[in-house]
mmCIF file of C-alpha atoms in Angstrom:
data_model
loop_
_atom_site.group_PDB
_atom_site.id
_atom_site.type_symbol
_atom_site.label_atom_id
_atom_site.label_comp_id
_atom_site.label_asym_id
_atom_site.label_seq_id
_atom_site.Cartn_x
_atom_site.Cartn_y
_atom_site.Cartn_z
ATOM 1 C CA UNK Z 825 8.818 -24.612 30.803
ATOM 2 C CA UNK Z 826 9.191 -27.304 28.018
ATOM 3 C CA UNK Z 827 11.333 -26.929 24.984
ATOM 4 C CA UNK Z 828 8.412 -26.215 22.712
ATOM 5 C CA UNK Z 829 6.817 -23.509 25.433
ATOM 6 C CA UNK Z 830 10.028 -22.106 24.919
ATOM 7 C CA UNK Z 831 10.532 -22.155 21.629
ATOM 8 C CA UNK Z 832 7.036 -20.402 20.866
ATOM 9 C CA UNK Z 833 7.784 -17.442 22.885
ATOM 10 C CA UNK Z 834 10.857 -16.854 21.357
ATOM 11 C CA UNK Z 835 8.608 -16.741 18.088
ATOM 12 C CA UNK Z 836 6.350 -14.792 20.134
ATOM 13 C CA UNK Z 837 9.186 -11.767 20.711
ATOM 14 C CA UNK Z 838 10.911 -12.426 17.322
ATOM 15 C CA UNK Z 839 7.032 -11.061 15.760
ATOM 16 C CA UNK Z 840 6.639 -8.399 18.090
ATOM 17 C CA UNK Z 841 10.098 -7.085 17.586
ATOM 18 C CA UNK Z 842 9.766 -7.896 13.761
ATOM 19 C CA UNK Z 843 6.275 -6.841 13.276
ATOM 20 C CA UNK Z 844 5.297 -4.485 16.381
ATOM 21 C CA UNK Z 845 2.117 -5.470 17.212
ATOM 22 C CA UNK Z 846 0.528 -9.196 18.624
ATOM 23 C CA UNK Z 847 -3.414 -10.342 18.046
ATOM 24 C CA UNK Z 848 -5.178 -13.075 18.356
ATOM 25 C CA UNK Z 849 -4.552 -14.683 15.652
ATOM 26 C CA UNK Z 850 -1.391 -14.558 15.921
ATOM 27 C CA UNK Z 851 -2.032 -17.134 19.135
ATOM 28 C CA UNK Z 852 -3.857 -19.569 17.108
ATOM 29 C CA UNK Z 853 -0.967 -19.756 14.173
ATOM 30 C CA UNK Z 854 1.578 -19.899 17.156
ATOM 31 C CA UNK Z 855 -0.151 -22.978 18.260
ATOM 32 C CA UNK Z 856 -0.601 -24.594 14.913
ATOM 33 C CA UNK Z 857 2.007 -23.525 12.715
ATOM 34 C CA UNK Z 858 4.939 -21.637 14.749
ATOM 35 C CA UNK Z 859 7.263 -22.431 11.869
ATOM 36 C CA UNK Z 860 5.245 -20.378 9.068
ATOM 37 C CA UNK Z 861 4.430 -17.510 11.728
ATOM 38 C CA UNK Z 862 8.529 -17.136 12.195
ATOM 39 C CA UNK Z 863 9.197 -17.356 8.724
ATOM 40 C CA UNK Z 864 6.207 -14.817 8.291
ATOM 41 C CA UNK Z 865 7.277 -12.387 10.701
ATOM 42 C CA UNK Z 866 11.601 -12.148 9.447
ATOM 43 C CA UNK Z 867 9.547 -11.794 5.482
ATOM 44 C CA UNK Z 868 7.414 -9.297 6.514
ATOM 45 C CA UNK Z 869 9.488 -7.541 8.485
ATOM 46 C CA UNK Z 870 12.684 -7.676 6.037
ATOM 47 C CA UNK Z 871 11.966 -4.544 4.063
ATOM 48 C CA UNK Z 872 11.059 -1.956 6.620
ATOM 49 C CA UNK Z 873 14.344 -3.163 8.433
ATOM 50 C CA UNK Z 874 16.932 -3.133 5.505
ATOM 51 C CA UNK Z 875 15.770 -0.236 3.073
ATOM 52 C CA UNK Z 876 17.226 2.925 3.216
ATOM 53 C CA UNK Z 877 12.943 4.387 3.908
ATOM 54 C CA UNK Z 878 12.922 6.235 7.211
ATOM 55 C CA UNK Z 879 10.455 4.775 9.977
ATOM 56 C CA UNK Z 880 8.300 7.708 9.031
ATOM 57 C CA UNK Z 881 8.227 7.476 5.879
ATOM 58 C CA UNK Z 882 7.737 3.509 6.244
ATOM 59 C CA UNK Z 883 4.784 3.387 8.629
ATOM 60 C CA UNK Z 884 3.138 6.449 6.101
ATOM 61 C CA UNK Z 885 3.150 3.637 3.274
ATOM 62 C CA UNK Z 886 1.664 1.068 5.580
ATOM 63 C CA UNK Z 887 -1.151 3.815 6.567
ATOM 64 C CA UNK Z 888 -1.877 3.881 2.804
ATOM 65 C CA UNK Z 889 -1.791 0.481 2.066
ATOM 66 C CA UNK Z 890 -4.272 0.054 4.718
ATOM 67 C CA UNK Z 891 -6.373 2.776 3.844
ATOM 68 C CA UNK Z 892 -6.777 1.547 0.248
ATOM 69 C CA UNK Z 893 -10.321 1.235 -1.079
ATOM 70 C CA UNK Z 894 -8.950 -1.812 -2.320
ATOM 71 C CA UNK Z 895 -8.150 -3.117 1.221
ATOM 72 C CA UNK Z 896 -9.662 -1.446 3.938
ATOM 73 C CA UNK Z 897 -8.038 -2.945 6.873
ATOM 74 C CA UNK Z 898 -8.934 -0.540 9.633
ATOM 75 C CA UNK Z 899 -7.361 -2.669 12.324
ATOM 76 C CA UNK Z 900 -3.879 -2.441 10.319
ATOM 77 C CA UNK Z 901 -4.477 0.990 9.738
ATOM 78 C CA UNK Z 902 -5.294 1.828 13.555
ATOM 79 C CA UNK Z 903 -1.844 0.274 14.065
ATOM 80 C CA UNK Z 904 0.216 2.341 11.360
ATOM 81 C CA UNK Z 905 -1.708 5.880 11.552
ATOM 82 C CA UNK Z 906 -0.360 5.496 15.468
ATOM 83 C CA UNK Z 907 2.976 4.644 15.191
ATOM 84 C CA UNK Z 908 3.180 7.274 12.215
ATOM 85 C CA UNK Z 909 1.994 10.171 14.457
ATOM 86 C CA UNK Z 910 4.505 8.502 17.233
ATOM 87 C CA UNK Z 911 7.613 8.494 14.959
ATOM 88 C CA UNK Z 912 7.527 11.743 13.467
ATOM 89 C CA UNK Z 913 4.532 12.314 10.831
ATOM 90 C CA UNK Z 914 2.600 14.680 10.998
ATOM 91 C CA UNK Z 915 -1.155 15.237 10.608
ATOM 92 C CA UNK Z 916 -0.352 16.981 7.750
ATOM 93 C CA UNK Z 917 1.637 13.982 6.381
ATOM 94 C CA UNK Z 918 -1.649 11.676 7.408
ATOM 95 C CA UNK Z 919 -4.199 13.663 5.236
ATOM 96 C CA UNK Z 920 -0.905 14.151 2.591
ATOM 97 C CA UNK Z 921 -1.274 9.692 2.944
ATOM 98 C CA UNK Z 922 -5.405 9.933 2.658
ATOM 99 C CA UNK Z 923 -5.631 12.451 -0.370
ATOM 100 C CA UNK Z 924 -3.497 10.114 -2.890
ATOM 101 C CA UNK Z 925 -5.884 7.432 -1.874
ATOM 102 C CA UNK Z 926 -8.801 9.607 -3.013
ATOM 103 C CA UNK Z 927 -7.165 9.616 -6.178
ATOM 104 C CA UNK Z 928 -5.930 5.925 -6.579
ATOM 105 C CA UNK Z 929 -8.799 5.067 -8.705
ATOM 106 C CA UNK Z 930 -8.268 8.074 -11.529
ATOM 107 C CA UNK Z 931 -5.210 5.820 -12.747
ATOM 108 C CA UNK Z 932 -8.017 3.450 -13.580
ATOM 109 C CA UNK Z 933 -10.758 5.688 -14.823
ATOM 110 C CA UNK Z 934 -8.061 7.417 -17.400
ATOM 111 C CA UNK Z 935 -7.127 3.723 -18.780
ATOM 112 C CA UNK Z 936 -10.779 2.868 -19.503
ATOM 113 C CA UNK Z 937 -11.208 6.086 -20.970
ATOM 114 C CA UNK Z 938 -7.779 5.103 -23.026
ATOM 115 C CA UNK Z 939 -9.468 1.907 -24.092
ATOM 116 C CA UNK Z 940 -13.062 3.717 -25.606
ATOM 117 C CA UNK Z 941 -10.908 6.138 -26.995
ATOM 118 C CA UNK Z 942 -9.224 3.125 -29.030
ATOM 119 C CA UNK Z 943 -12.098 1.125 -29.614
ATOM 120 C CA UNK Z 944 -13.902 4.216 -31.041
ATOM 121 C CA UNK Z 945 -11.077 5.134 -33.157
ATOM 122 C CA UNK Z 946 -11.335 2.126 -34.892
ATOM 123 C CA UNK Z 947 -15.269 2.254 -35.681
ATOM 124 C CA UNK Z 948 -15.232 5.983 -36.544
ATOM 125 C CA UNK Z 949 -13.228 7.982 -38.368
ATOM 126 C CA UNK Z 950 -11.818 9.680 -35.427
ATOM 127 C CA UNK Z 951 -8.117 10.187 -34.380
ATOM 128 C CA UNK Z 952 -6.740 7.628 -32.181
ATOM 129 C CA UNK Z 953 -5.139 8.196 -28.825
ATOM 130 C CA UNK Z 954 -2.839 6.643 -27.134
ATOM 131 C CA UNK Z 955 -2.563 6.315 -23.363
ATOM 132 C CA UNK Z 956 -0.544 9.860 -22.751
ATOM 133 C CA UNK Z 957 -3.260 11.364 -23.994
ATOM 134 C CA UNK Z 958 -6.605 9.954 -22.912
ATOM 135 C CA UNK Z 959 -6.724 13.095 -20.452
ATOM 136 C CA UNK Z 960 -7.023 15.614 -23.687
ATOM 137 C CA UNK Z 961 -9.422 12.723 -25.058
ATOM 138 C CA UNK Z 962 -11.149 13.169 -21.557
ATOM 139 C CA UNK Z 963 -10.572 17.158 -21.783
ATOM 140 C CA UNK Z 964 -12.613 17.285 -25.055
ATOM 141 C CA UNK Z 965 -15.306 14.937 -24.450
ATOM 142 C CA UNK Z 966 -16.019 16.202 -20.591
ATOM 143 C CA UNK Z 967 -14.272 19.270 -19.620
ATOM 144 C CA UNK Z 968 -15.691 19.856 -16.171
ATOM 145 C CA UNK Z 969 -15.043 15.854 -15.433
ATOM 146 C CA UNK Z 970 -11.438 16.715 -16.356
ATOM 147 C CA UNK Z 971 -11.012 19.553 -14.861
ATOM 148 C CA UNK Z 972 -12.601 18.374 -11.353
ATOM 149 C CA UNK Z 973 -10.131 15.632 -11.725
ATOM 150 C CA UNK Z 974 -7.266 17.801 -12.107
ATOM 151 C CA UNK Z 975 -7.990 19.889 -9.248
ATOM 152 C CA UNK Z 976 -8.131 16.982 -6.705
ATOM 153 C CA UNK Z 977 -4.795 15.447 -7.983
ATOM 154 C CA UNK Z 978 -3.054 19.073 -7.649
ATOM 155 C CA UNK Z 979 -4.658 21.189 -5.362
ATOM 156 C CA UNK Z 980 -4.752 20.698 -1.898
ATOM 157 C CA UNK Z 981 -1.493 19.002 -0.307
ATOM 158 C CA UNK Z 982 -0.340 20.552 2.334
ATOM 159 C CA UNK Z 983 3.334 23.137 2.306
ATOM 160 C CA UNK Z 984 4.106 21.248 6.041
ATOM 161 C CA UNK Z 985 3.276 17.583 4.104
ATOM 162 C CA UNK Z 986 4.592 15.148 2.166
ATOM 163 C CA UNK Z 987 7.351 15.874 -0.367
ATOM 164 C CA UNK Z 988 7.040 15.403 -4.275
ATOM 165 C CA UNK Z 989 9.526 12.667 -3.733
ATOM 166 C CA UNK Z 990 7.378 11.255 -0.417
ATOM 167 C CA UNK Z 991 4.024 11.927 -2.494
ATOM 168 C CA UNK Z 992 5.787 9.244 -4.854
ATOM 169 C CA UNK Z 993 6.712 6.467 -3.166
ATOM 170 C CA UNK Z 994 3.604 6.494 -1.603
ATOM 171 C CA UNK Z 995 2.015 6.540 -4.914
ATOM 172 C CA UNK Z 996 4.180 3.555 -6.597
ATOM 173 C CA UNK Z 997 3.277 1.671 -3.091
ATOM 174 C CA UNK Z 998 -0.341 2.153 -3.592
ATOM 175 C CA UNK Z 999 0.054 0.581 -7.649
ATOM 176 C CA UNK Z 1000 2.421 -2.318 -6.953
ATOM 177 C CA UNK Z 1001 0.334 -3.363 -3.600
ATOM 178 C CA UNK Z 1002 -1.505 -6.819 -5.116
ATOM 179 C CA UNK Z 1003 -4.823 -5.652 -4.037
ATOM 180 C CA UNK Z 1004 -4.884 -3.075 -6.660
ATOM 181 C CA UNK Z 1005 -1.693 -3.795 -8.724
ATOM 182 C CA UNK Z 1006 -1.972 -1.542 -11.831
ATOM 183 C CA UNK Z 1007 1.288 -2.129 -13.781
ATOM 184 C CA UNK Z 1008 0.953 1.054 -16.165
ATOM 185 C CA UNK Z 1009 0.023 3.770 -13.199
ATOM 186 C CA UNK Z 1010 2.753 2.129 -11.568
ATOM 187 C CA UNK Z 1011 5.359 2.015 -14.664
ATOM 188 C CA UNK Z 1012 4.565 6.223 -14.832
ATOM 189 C CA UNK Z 1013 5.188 6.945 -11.490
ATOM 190 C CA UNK Z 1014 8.426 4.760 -11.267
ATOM 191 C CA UNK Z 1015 9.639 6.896 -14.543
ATOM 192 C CA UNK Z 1016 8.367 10.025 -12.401
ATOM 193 C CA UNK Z 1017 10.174 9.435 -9.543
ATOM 194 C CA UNK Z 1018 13.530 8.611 -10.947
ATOM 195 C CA UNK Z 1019 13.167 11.966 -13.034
ATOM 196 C CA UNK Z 1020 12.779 13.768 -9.394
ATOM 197 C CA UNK Z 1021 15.814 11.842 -7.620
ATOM 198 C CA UNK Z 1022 14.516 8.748 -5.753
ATOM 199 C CA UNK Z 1023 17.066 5.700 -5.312
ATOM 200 C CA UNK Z 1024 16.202 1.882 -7.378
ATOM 201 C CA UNK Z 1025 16.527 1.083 -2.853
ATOM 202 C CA UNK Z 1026 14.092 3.542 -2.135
ATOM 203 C CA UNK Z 1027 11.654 2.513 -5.048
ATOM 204 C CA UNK Z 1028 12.212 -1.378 -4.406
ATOM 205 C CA UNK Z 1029 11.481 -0.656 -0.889
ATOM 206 C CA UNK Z 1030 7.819 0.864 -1.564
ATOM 207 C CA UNK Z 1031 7.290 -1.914 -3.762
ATOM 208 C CA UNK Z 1032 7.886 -4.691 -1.298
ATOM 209 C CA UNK Z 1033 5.954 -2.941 1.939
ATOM 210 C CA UNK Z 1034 2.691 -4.598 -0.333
ATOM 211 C CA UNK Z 1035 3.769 -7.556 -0.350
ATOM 212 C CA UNK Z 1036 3.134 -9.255 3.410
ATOM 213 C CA UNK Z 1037 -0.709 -7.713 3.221
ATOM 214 C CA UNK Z 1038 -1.805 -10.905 1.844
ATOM 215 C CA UNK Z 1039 -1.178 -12.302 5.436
ATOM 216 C CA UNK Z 1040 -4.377 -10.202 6.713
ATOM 217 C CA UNK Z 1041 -6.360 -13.260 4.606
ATOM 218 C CA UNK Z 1042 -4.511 -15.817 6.803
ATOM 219 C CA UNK Z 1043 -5.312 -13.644 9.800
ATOM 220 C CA UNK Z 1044 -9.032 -14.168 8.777
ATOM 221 C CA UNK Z 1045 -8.698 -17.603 8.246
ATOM 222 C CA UNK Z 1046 -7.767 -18.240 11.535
ATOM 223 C CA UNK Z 1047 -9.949 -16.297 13.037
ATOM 224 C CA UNK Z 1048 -12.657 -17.541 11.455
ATOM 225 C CA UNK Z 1049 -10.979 -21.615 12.745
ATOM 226 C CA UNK Z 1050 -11.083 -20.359 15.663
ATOM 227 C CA UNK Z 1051 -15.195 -19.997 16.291
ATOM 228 C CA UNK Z 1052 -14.986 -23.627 14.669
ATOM 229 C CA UNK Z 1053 -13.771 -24.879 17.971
#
């Protein structure tokens, strides 16, 4: 075996170990740029093997992050959802994991409804509101609306799920991820969950599980080189 045969299948068992899993693409970066797909897999794989997250906990996040309307990387999430179940969650912690991203886009809805709120404030002579309370605003203007929201955000979650804290740090995950990064949703539920006990580790570790999804575009990339040859 020559020293560069070698050398890529020590990259080759640094990802798995780092990263858990091996695909195609992963061959074609291995032959073009080893270097970058090392350097890939110790980034990626930094958080979930420093932070103080459980593996349950970790791989729940991931199954979120993948589940995102704003991602929707079934592969990834095939990946995750299994090693979840295989680690300890339950399917109770899954459907915990798929309920808040039912709900991901109400941060969004109640900060447009924040904004017309403002902007008719200031052509009618109509109280202004500020972001806290664009639900009442919502409340007043569409009760049912506001109520259906209400229920899906709070009723529901299983007793034998996720914790309030858990429920959390999914939550901030989901707002700092760059696919869908929503600094004021995720500002209120970084506020929330030091109110309810979680650690600046354990917060700074849901933040940076987003971060190495942006590889999935290199992934496609080379995929896509791939049918070029």
């Amino acid at each position: 075996m020559s020293e560069q045969d070698l050398m890529r299948d020590q990259i080759r068992n640094e990802f798995e170990r780092e990263r858990g899993y091996w695909r195609p693409w992963n061959d074609t970066l291995l032959r073009e740029r080893p270097n970058f797909l090392q350097n890939y897999a110790r980034y990626a794989g930094h958080p979930a093997r420093t932070g103080p997250l459980s593996e349950r906990m970790i791989e729940l996040i991931y199954v979120g992050l993948d589940a995102s309307s704003s991602h929707l990387f079934e592969a990834g999430l095939r990946v995750h959802m299994e090693k979840a179940l295989k680690v300890g969650a339950s399917r109770q912690d899954i459907f915990d994991v798929l309920h808040l991203v039912a709900g991901q886009g109400i941060e969004c809805t109640l900060q447009g409804i924040e904004i017309l709120a403002e902007e008719i404030s200031q052509t009618q002579d109509v109280k202004n509101v500020s972001g806290e309370s664009a639900f009442d605003w919502l409340a007043w203007n569409d009760p049912s609306y506001a109520e259906l929201t209400h229920s899906l955000m709070s009723d529901g979650f299983s007793t034998e799920g996720l914790s309030p804290a858990e429920r959390c740090l999914v939550q901030i995950a989901l707002h700092a991820c760059f696919t869908a990064f929503n600094p004021k949703a995720l500002r209120e539920h970084i506020r929330k969950g030091i109110e309810i006990g979680l650690s600046s580790a354990q917060t700074l570790q849901s933040i940076q599980l987003g971060a190495h999804l942006s590889v999935h575009g290199t992934a496609l990339g080379a995929q896509v080189f791939e049918t070029l040859n």
